[in-house]
PDB file of C-alpha atoms in Angstrom:
ATOM      1  CA  MET A   1     111.209 -52.591 196.417  1.00  0.00           C
ATOM      2  CA  SER A   2     112.236 -54.955 199.501  1.00  0.00           C
ATOM      3  CA  ALA A   3     108.779 -55.153 200.292  1.00  0.00           C
ATOM      4  CA  ASN A   4     109.358 -57.196 196.463  1.00  0.00           C
ATOM      5  CA  SER A   5     112.428 -58.857 196.706  1.00  0.00           C
ATOM      6  CA  PHE A   6     110.767 -60.015 200.664  1.00  0.00           C
ATOM      7  CA  TYR A   7     108.110 -62.179 198.417  1.00  0.00           C
ATOM      8  CA  PHE A   8     110.551 -62.981 196.112  1.00  0.00           C
ATOM      9  CA  ALA A   9     112.940 -64.524 198.693  1.00  0.00           C
ATOM     10  CA  PHE A  10     109.219 -66.683 199.865  1.00  0.00           C
ATOM     11  CA  ALA A  11     109.544 -68.307 196.213  1.00  0.00           C
ATOM     12  CA  VAL A  12     113.479 -68.812 195.975  1.00  0.00           C
ATOM     13  CA  MET A  13     112.791 -70.947 199.179  1.00  0.00           C
ATOM     14  CA  ALA A  14     110.512 -72.024 198.496  1.00  0.00           C
ATOM     15  CA  GLY A  15     112.236 -73.945 195.561  1.00  0.00           C
ATOM     16  CA  VAL A  16     114.844 -75.201 198.023  1.00  0.00           C
ATOM     17  CA  LEU A  17     112.565 -76.938 199.619  1.00  0.00           C
ATOM     18  CA  ASP A  18     111.254 -78.449 196.770  1.00  0.00           C
ATOM     19  CA  VAL A  19     115.058 -79.765 196.204  1.00  0.00           C
ATOM     20  CA  ALA A  20     115.535 -80.321 199.250  1.00  0.00           C
ATOM     21  CA  ALA A  21     111.989 -82.783 199.211  1.00  0.00           C
ATOM     22  CA  ASN A  22     113.039 -84.494 195.989  1.00  0.00           C
ATOM     23  CA  LEU A  23     116.598 -85.555 196.967  1.00  0.00           C
ATOM     24  CA  ALA A  24     114.181 -87.042 200.872  1.00  0.00           C
ATOM     25  CA  SER A  25     112.049 -88.423 198.381  1.00  0.00           C
ATOM     26  CA  THR A  26     114.814 -90.439 196.816  1.00  0.00           C
ATOM     27  CA  LYS A  27     116.428 -91.048 199.728  1.00  0.00           C
ATOM     28  CA  SER A  28     113.186 -92.666 201.301  1.00  0.00           C
ATOM     29  CA  ASN A  29     113.947 -95.504 198.785  1.00  0.00           C
ATOM     30  CA  GLY A  30     110.042 -95.910 197.298  1.00  0.00           C
ATOM     31  CA  PHE A  31     109.401 -94.903 201.618  1.00  0.00           C
ATOM     32  CA  ALA A  32     111.060 -97.618 202.593  1.00  0.00           C
ATOM     33  CA  ARG A  33     112.198 -95.542 205.200  1.00  0.00           C
ATOM     34  CA  ARG A  34     109.923 -94.171 207.142  1.00  0.00           C
ATOM     35  CA  GLY A  35     111.758 -90.934 208.195  1.00  0.00           C
ATOM     36  CA  TRP A  36     113.173 -89.712 204.836  1.00  0.00           C
ATOM     37  CA  GLY A  37     110.062 -90.243 203.565  1.00  0.00           C
ATOM     38  CA  VAL A  38     107.886 -88.319 205.821  1.00  0.00           C
ATOM     39  CA  LEU A  39     110.390 -85.718 205.615  1.00  0.00           C
ATOM     40  CA  SER A  40     109.817 -85.219 201.747  1.00  0.00           C
ATOM     41  CA  ILE A  41     106.288 -84.987 203.009  1.00  0.00           C
ATOM     42  CA  LEU A  42     107.416 -82.225 205.315  1.00  0.00           C
ATOM     43  CA  LEU A  43     109.389 -80.899 202.621  1.00  0.00           C
ATOM     44  CA  VAL A  44     107.040 -80.649 199.850  1.00  0.00           C
ATOM     45  CA  LEU A  45     104.144 -79.500 202.294  1.00  0.00           C
ATOM     46  CA  ALA A  46     106.392 -76.497 204.060  1.00  0.00           C
ATOM     47  CA  ALA A  47     107.242 -74.822 199.968  1.00  0.00           C
ATOM     48  CA  PHE A  48     103.997 -74.710 198.853  1.00  0.00           C
ATOM     49  CA  ALA A  49     102.718 -72.844 202.509  1.00  0.00           C
ATOM     50  CA  LEU A  50     106.100 -70.611 201.324  1.00  0.00           C
ATOM     51  CA  LEU A  51     104.604 -70.566 198.151  1.00  0.00           C
ATOM     52  CA  ALA A  52     101.037 -69.284 199.734  1.00  0.00           C
ATOM     53  CA  GLU A  53     103.261 -66.755 201.174  1.00  0.00           C
ATOM     54  CA  ALA A  54     104.655 -65.543 198.322  1.00  0.00           C
ATOM     55  CA  VAL A  55     101.833 -65.382 195.477  1.00  0.00           C
ATOM     56  CA  LYS A  56     100.671 -62.805 198.786  1.00  0.00           C
ATOM     57  CA  GLY A  57     103.073 -60.143 197.453  1.00  0.00           C
ATOM     58  CA  MET A  58     104.403 -60.900 193.752  1.00  0.00           C
ATOM     59  CA  GLU A  59     102.219 -62.505 190.341  1.00  0.00           C
ATOM     60  CA  LEU A  60     101.548 -65.989 190.950  1.00  0.00           C
ATOM     61  CA  ALA A  61     102.909 -66.513 187.411  1.00  0.00           C
ATOM     62  CA  ILE A  62     106.427 -64.828 188.280  1.00  0.00           C
ATOM     63  CA  ALA A  63     106.500 -67.299 191.314  1.00  0.00           C
ATOM     64  CA  TYR A  64     105.825 -70.575 189.600  1.00  0.00           C
ATOM     65  CA  ALA A  65     109.368 -69.306 187.007  1.00  0.00           C
ATOM     66  CA  VAL A  66     111.209 -69.236 190.099  1.00  0.00           C
ATOM     67  CA  LEU A  67     109.904 -72.463 191.224  1.00  0.00           C
ATOM     68  CA  GLY A  68     110.212 -74.118 188.660  1.00  0.00           C
ATOM     69  CA  ALA A  69     113.733 -73.256 187.343  1.00  0.00           C
ATOM     70  CA  THR A  70     114.791 -73.858 190.895  1.00  0.00           C
ATOM     71  CA  GLY A  71     113.202 -76.992 192.066  1.00  0.00           C
ATOM     72  CA  ILE A  72     114.021 -78.308 187.671  1.00  0.00           C
ATOM     73  CA  PHE A  73     117.592 -77.130 187.460  1.00  0.00           C
ATOM     74  CA  GLY A  74     118.341 -77.300 191.527  1.00  0.00           C
ATOM     75  CA  THR A  75     117.055 -81.414 191.407  1.00  0.00           C
ATOM     76  CA  ALA A  76     118.877 -82.599 188.101  1.00  0.00           C
ATOM     77  CA  ILE A  77     121.860 -80.247 189.959  1.00  0.00           C
ATOM     78  CA  CYS A  78     121.871 -82.131 193.011  1.00  0.00           C
ATOM     79  CA  GLY A  79     121.051 -85.634 191.368  1.00  0.00           C
ATOM     80  CA  ARG A  80     123.959 -85.608 189.584  1.00  0.00           C
ATOM     81  CA  LEU A  81     125.827 -84.219 192.945  1.00  0.00           C
ATOM     82  CA  PHE A  82     124.367 -86.652 195.595  1.00  0.00           C
ATOM     83  CA  PHE A  83     123.524 -89.443 193.459  1.00  0.00           C
ATOM     84  CA  GLY A  84     125.339 -89.904 190.498  1.00  0.00           C
ATOM     85  CA  GLN A  85     122.579 -89.800 187.965  1.00  0.00           C
ATOM     86  CA  LYS A  86     123.816 -88.260 184.870  1.00  0.00           C
ATOM     87  CA  LEU A  87     122.218 -86.385 182.499  1.00  0.00           C
ATOM     88  CA  LYS A  88     123.021 -86.404 178.519  1.00  0.00           C
ATOM     89  CA  PRO A  89     123.412 -82.939 176.892  1.00  0.00           C
ATOM     90  CA  VAL A  90     120.011 -83.177 175.499  1.00  0.00           C
ATOM     91  CA  GLY A  91     118.546 -84.099 178.513  1.00  0.00           C
ATOM     92  CA  TRP A  92     119.554 -81.137 179.989  1.00  0.00           C
ATOM     93  CA  LEU A  93     117.994 -79.637 176.467  1.00  0.00           C
ATOM     94  CA  GLY A  94     114.855 -81.068 177.579  1.00  0.00           C
ATOM     95  CA  LEU A  95     114.700 -79.730 181.237  1.00  0.00           C
ATOM     96  CA  SER A  96     115.152 -76.401 180.097  1.00  0.00           C
ATOM     97  CA  LEU A  97     112.348 -76.673 177.407  1.00  0.00           C
ATOM     98  CA  VAL A  98     110.336 -77.736 179.754  1.00  0.00           C
ATOM     99  CA  PHE A  99     111.429 -74.801 182.511  1.00  0.00           C
ATOM    100  CA  GLY A 100     110.961 -72.905 179.001  1.00  0.00           C
ATOM    101  CA  ALA A 101     107.146 -74.495 179.065  1.00  0.00           C
ATOM    102  CA  VAL A 102     106.515 -73.526 182.897  1.00  0.00           C
ATOM    103  CA  LEU A 103     106.772 -69.841 182.070  1.00  0.00           C
ATOM    104  CA  VAL A 104     105.233 -69.763 178.470  1.00  0.00           C
ATOM    105  CA  LEU A 105     102.436 -71.843 179.860  1.00  0.00           C
ATOM    106  CA  HIS A 106     101.899 -69.443 183.863  1.00  0.00           C
ATOM    107  CA  THR A 107     102.101 -66.648 181.967  1.00  0.00           C
ATOM    108  CA  ALA A 108      99.932 -66.721 179.229  1.00  0.00           C
TER     109      ALA A 108
ATOM    110  CA  MET B   1     110.677-100.368 185.370  1.00  0.00           C
ATOM    111  CA  ARG B   2     106.882 -99.591 184.219  1.00  0.00           C
ATOM    112  CA  VAL B   3     105.486 -99.770 188.070  1.00  0.00           C
ATOM    113  CA  ALA B   4     107.656 -96.022 188.402  1.00  0.00           C
ATOM    114  CA  TRP B   5     106.027 -94.566 185.448  1.00  0.00           C
ATOM    115  CA  LEU B   6     102.842 -95.963 186.607  1.00  0.00           C
ATOM    116  CA  PHE B   7     103.835 -94.822 190.352  1.00  0.00           C
ATOM    117  CA  LEU B   8     104.504 -91.054 188.011  1.00  0.00           C
ATOM    118  CA  ALA B   9     101.263 -90.843 186.435  1.00  0.00           C
ATOM    119  CA  LEU B  10      99.608 -91.380 188.728  1.00  0.00           C
ATOM    120  CA  ALA B  11     101.629 -88.246 190.984  1.00  0.00           C
ATOM    121  CA  ILE B  12     100.926 -86.403 188.418  1.00  0.00           C
ATOM    122  CA  ALA B  13      97.925 -86.489 188.698  1.00  0.00           C
ATOM    123  CA  THR B  14      97.421 -86.546 191.942  1.00  0.00           C
ATOM    124  CA  GLU B  15      99.279 -83.110 191.809  1.00  0.00           C
ATOM    125  CA  VAL B  16      97.031 -81.673 189.324  1.00  0.00           C
ATOM    126  CA  ALA B  17      94.278 -82.615 191.895  1.00  0.00           C
ATOM    127  CA  GLY B  18      96.336 -80.546 194.568  1.00  0.00           C
ATOM    128  CA  LEU B  19      96.617 -77.562 192.233  1.00  0.00           C
ATOM    129  CA  THR B  20      92.878 -77.361 190.673  1.00  0.00           C
ATOM    130  CA  ALA B  21      91.663 -76.948 194.811  1.00  0.00           C
ATOM    131  CA  MET B  22      94.780 -74.182 195.717  1.00  0.00           C
ATOM    132  CA  LYS B  23      93.289 -72.692 192.443  1.00  0.00           C
ATOM    133  CA  ALA B  24      89.627 -72.671 193.232  1.00  0.00           C
ATOM    134  CA  ALA B  25      90.538 -72.071 197.086  1.00  0.00           C
ATOM    135  CA  SER B  26      92.479 -69.196 195.873  1.00  0.00           C
ATOM    136  CA  ALA B  27      89.522 -68.202 194.647  1.00  0.00           C
ATOM    137  CA  SER B  28      87.016 -68.757 197.498  1.00  0.00           C
ATOM    138  CA  GLY B  29      90.046 -68.445 199.883  1.00  0.00           C
ATOM    139  CA  SER B  30      88.500 -71.888 201.605  1.00  0.00           C
ATOM    140  CA  TYR B  31      89.441 -73.394 204.200  1.00  0.00           C
ATOM    141  CA  ALA B  32      88.764 -77.245 202.862  1.00  0.00           C
ATOM    142  CA  GLY B  33      89.875 -76.284 200.066  1.00  0.00           C
ATOM    143  CA  HIS B  34      93.429 -75.551 201.186  1.00  0.00           C
ATOM    144  CA  ALA B  35      93.497 -78.760 203.211  1.00  0.00           C
ATOM    145  CA  ILE B  36      93.037 -80.987 199.777  1.00  0.00           C
ATOM    146  CA  MET B  37      95.239 -79.293 198.619  1.00  0.00           C
ATOM    147  CA  TYR B  38      97.951 -80.436 201.045  1.00  0.00           C
ATOM    148  CA  ALA B  39      96.415 -84.013 201.156  1.00  0.00           C
ATOM    149  CA  SER B  40      97.096 -84.065 197.485  1.00  0.00           C
ATOM    150  CA  ILE B  41     100.207 -83.015 196.933  1.00  0.00           C
ATOM    151  CA  ALA B  42     101.541 -85.539 200.089  1.00  0.00           C
ATOM    152  CA  LEU B  43     100.152 -88.365 198.028  1.00  0.00           C
ATOM    153  CA  SER B  44     101.803 -87.197 195.532  1.00  0.00           C
ATOM    154  CA  TYR B  45     105.072 -87.035 197.266  1.00  0.00           C
ATOM    155  CA  VAL B  46     104.551 -90.546 198.350  1.00  0.00           C
ATOM    156  CA  PHE B  47     103.348 -91.739 194.519  1.00  0.00           C
ATOM    157  CA  LEU B  48     106.810 -89.848 193.222  1.00  0.00           C
ATOM    158  CA  ALA B  49     108.755 -91.708 196.573  1.00  0.00           C
ATOM    159  CA  ARG B  50     107.984 -95.095 195.380  1.00  0.00           C
ATOM    160  CA  ALA B  51     108.488 -93.615 190.405  1.00  0.00           C
ATOM    161  CA  VAL B  52     112.247 -92.502 192.012  1.00  0.00           C
ATOM    162  CA  LYS B  53     113.530 -95.418 192.386  1.00  0.00           C
ATOM    163  CA  THR B  54     113.695 -96.557 189.584  1.00  0.00           C
ATOM    164  CA  ILE B  55     113.762 -93.035 187.201  1.00  0.00           C
ATOM    165  CA  SER B  56     116.504 -90.434 187.969  1.00  0.00           C
ATOM    166  CA  VAL B  57     115.187 -87.724 190.589  1.00  0.00           C
ATOM    167  CA  GLY B  58     115.692 -85.121 188.080  1.00  0.00           C
ATOM    168  CA  VAL B  59     113.933 -86.459 185.494  1.00  0.00           C
ATOM    169  CA  ALA B  60     110.658 -87.802 186.846  1.00  0.00           C
ATOM    170  CA  TYR B  61     110.228 -84.336 188.312  1.00  0.00           C
ATOM    171  CA  ALA B  62     111.020 -82.211 185.375  1.00  0.00           C
ATOM    172  CA  ILE B  63     108.467 -84.745 184.397  1.00  0.00           C
ATOM    173  CA  TRP B  64     105.872 -84.069 187.024  1.00  0.00           C
ATOM    174  CA  GLU B  65     106.546 -80.338 187.030  1.00  0.00           C
ATOM    175  CA  GLY B  66     106.192 -80.337 183.076  1.00  0.00           C
ATOM    176  CA  SER B  67     103.076 -82.202 183.000  1.00  0.00           C
ATOM    177  CA  GLY B  68     101.324 -80.890 185.560  1.00  0.00           C
ATOM    178  CA  VAL B  69     101.380 -76.878 183.751  1.00  0.00           C
ATOM    179  CA  ALA B  70     100.992 -78.670 181.179  1.00  0.00           C
ATOM    180  CA  LEU B  71      97.637 -80.626 182.289  1.00  0.00           C
ATOM    181  CA  ILE B  72      96.864 -77.843 184.461  1.00  0.00           C
ATOM    182  CA  THR B  73      95.953 -76.164 181.037  1.00  0.00           C
ATOM    183  CA  LEU B  74      94.448 -78.108 179.359  1.00  0.00           C
ATOM    184  CA  VAL B  75      92.004 -78.432 182.578  1.00  0.00           C
ATOM    185  CA  SER B  76      91.490 -75.094 182.178  1.00  0.00           C
ATOM    186  CA  VAL B  77      90.470 -75.526 178.225  1.00  0.00           C
ATOM    187  CA  PHE B  78      88.296 -78.917 178.939  1.00  0.00           C
ATOM    188  CA  VAL B  79      86.426 -78.545 181.973  1.00  0.00           C
ATOM    189  CA  PHE B  80      86.388 -74.460 181.858  1.00  0.00           C
ATOM    190  CA  GLY B  81      85.570 -73.835 178.888  1.00  0.00           C
ATOM    191  CA  HIS B  82      88.788 -71.900 178.603  1.00  0.00           C
ATOM    192  CA  ALA B  83      89.544 -71.113 174.679  1.00  0.00           C
ATOM    193  CA  LEU B  84      93.311 -72.159 174.177  1.00  0.00           C
ATOM    194  CA  SER B  85      95.705 -69.397 172.989  1.00  0.00           C
ATOM    195  CA  GLY B  86      98.324 -69.469 170.341  1.00  0.00           C
ATOM    196  CA  ARG B  87     101.247 -68.716 173.484  1.00  0.00           C
ATOM    197  CA  GLU B  88      99.526 -72.357 175.259  1.00  0.00           C
ATOM    198  CA  MET B  89      99.989 -73.989 171.582  1.00  0.00           C
ATOM    199  CA  LEU B  90     103.025 -73.022 172.319  1.00  0.00           C
ATOM    200  CA  GLY B  91     103.589 -74.245 176.341  1.00  0.00           C
ATOM    201  CA  LEU B  92     101.975 -77.181 175.721  1.00  0.00           C
ATOM    202  CA  SER B  93     104.510 -77.982 172.568  1.00  0.00           C
ATOM    203  CA  MET B  94     107.744 -77.432 174.574  1.00  0.00           C
ATOM    204  CA  ALA B  95     106.252 -79.239 177.568  1.00  0.00           C
ATOM    205  CA  ILE B  96     106.030 -81.873 175.692  1.00  0.00           C
ATOM    206  CA  VAL B  97     109.035 -82.271 173.248  1.00  0.00           C
ATOM    207  CA  GLY B  98     111.087 -81.085 176.586  1.00  0.00           C
ATOM    208  CA  ILE B  99     109.607 -84.134 178.749  1.00  0.00           C
ATOM    209  CA  LEU B 100     110.588 -86.381 175.962  1.00  0.00           C
ATOM    210  CA  LEU B 101     113.808 -85.002 175.849  1.00  0.00           C
ATOM    211  CA  VAL B 102     114.492 -85.534 179.106  1.00  0.00           C
ATOM    212  CA  ASN B 103     113.685 -89.440 178.541  1.00  0.00           C
ATOM    213  CA  ALA B 104     115.771 -89.427 175.593  1.00  0.00           C
ATOM    214  CA  GLY B 105     118.909 -88.030 177.677  1.00  0.00           C
ATOM    215  CA  GLU B 106     118.530 -90.116 180.539  1.00  0.00           C
ATOM    216  CA  ALA B 107     121.808 -92.076 181.161  1.00  0.00           C
ATOM    217  CA  PRO B 108     120.897 -95.474 182.423  1.00  0.00           C
ATOM    218  CA  GLU B 109     124.440 -96.865 182.949  1.00  0.00           C
ATOM    219  CA  GLU B 110     124.753 -93.807 185.477  1.00  0.00           C
ATOM    220  CA  GLU B 111     121.575 -94.639 187.614  1.00  0.00           C
ATOM    221  CA  ALA B 112     122.339 -97.977 187.776  1.00  0.00           C
ATOM    222  CA  ALA B 113     125.556 -96.658 188.986  1.00  0.00           C
ATOM    223  CA  GLY B 114     123.960 -94.163 191.453  1.00  0.00           C
ATOM    224  CA  GLU B 115     121.233 -96.703 192.493  1.00  0.00           C
ATOM    225  CA  ALA B 116     124.956 -98.786 194.156  1.00  0.00           C
ATOM    226  CA  ALA B 117     125.859 -96.002 195.323  1.00  0.00           C
ATOM    227  CA  ARG B 118     122.707 -95.806 197.707  1.00  0.00           C
TER     228      ARG B 118
END
């Protein structure tokens, strides 16, 4: 059980790094600010490395579901908080459907 | 605006290439497969950075993620001759409808405000 939650934590961390990578990518202003751009790439590579660790001890489908949930909703929430990029209610419904699709396709 | 969508499409294409390499690498355990995966993902983020100059990051990422998983499924159908199950058809439809709704939900005036704040 403790081993399971250990791998689960890796998957969550991968999602958090993915969100951070997206924010850095936005900050980079299309790579005009090199530092932010390089940081975003390093963050996403770290996210994938953690995902690769996570799937050693858990189902790929579950790891992807965790990553998808953290990444999709985390990015939308942080985009709103940090960049004022609001989404209409129909957009949040769309995010939920995309997340649902990630769940359905990875467990199919 | 149109250029941003082109960059998003390129980001998705490189992501799918990377994930395909990862699938192949996890089966064979080859280092080359992993190297290709990391290179593709890095390139994908260069394109994504260009896309999110004009598209809201939450919208761009959801489309990136949703299209990625949908295309990977289609790759397994068309390249590896995998038969599409009912569940997969449901997933693909959810991805398409979800992406359309996310697009419809983008609030342009707020996006402009966010741009100015940066």
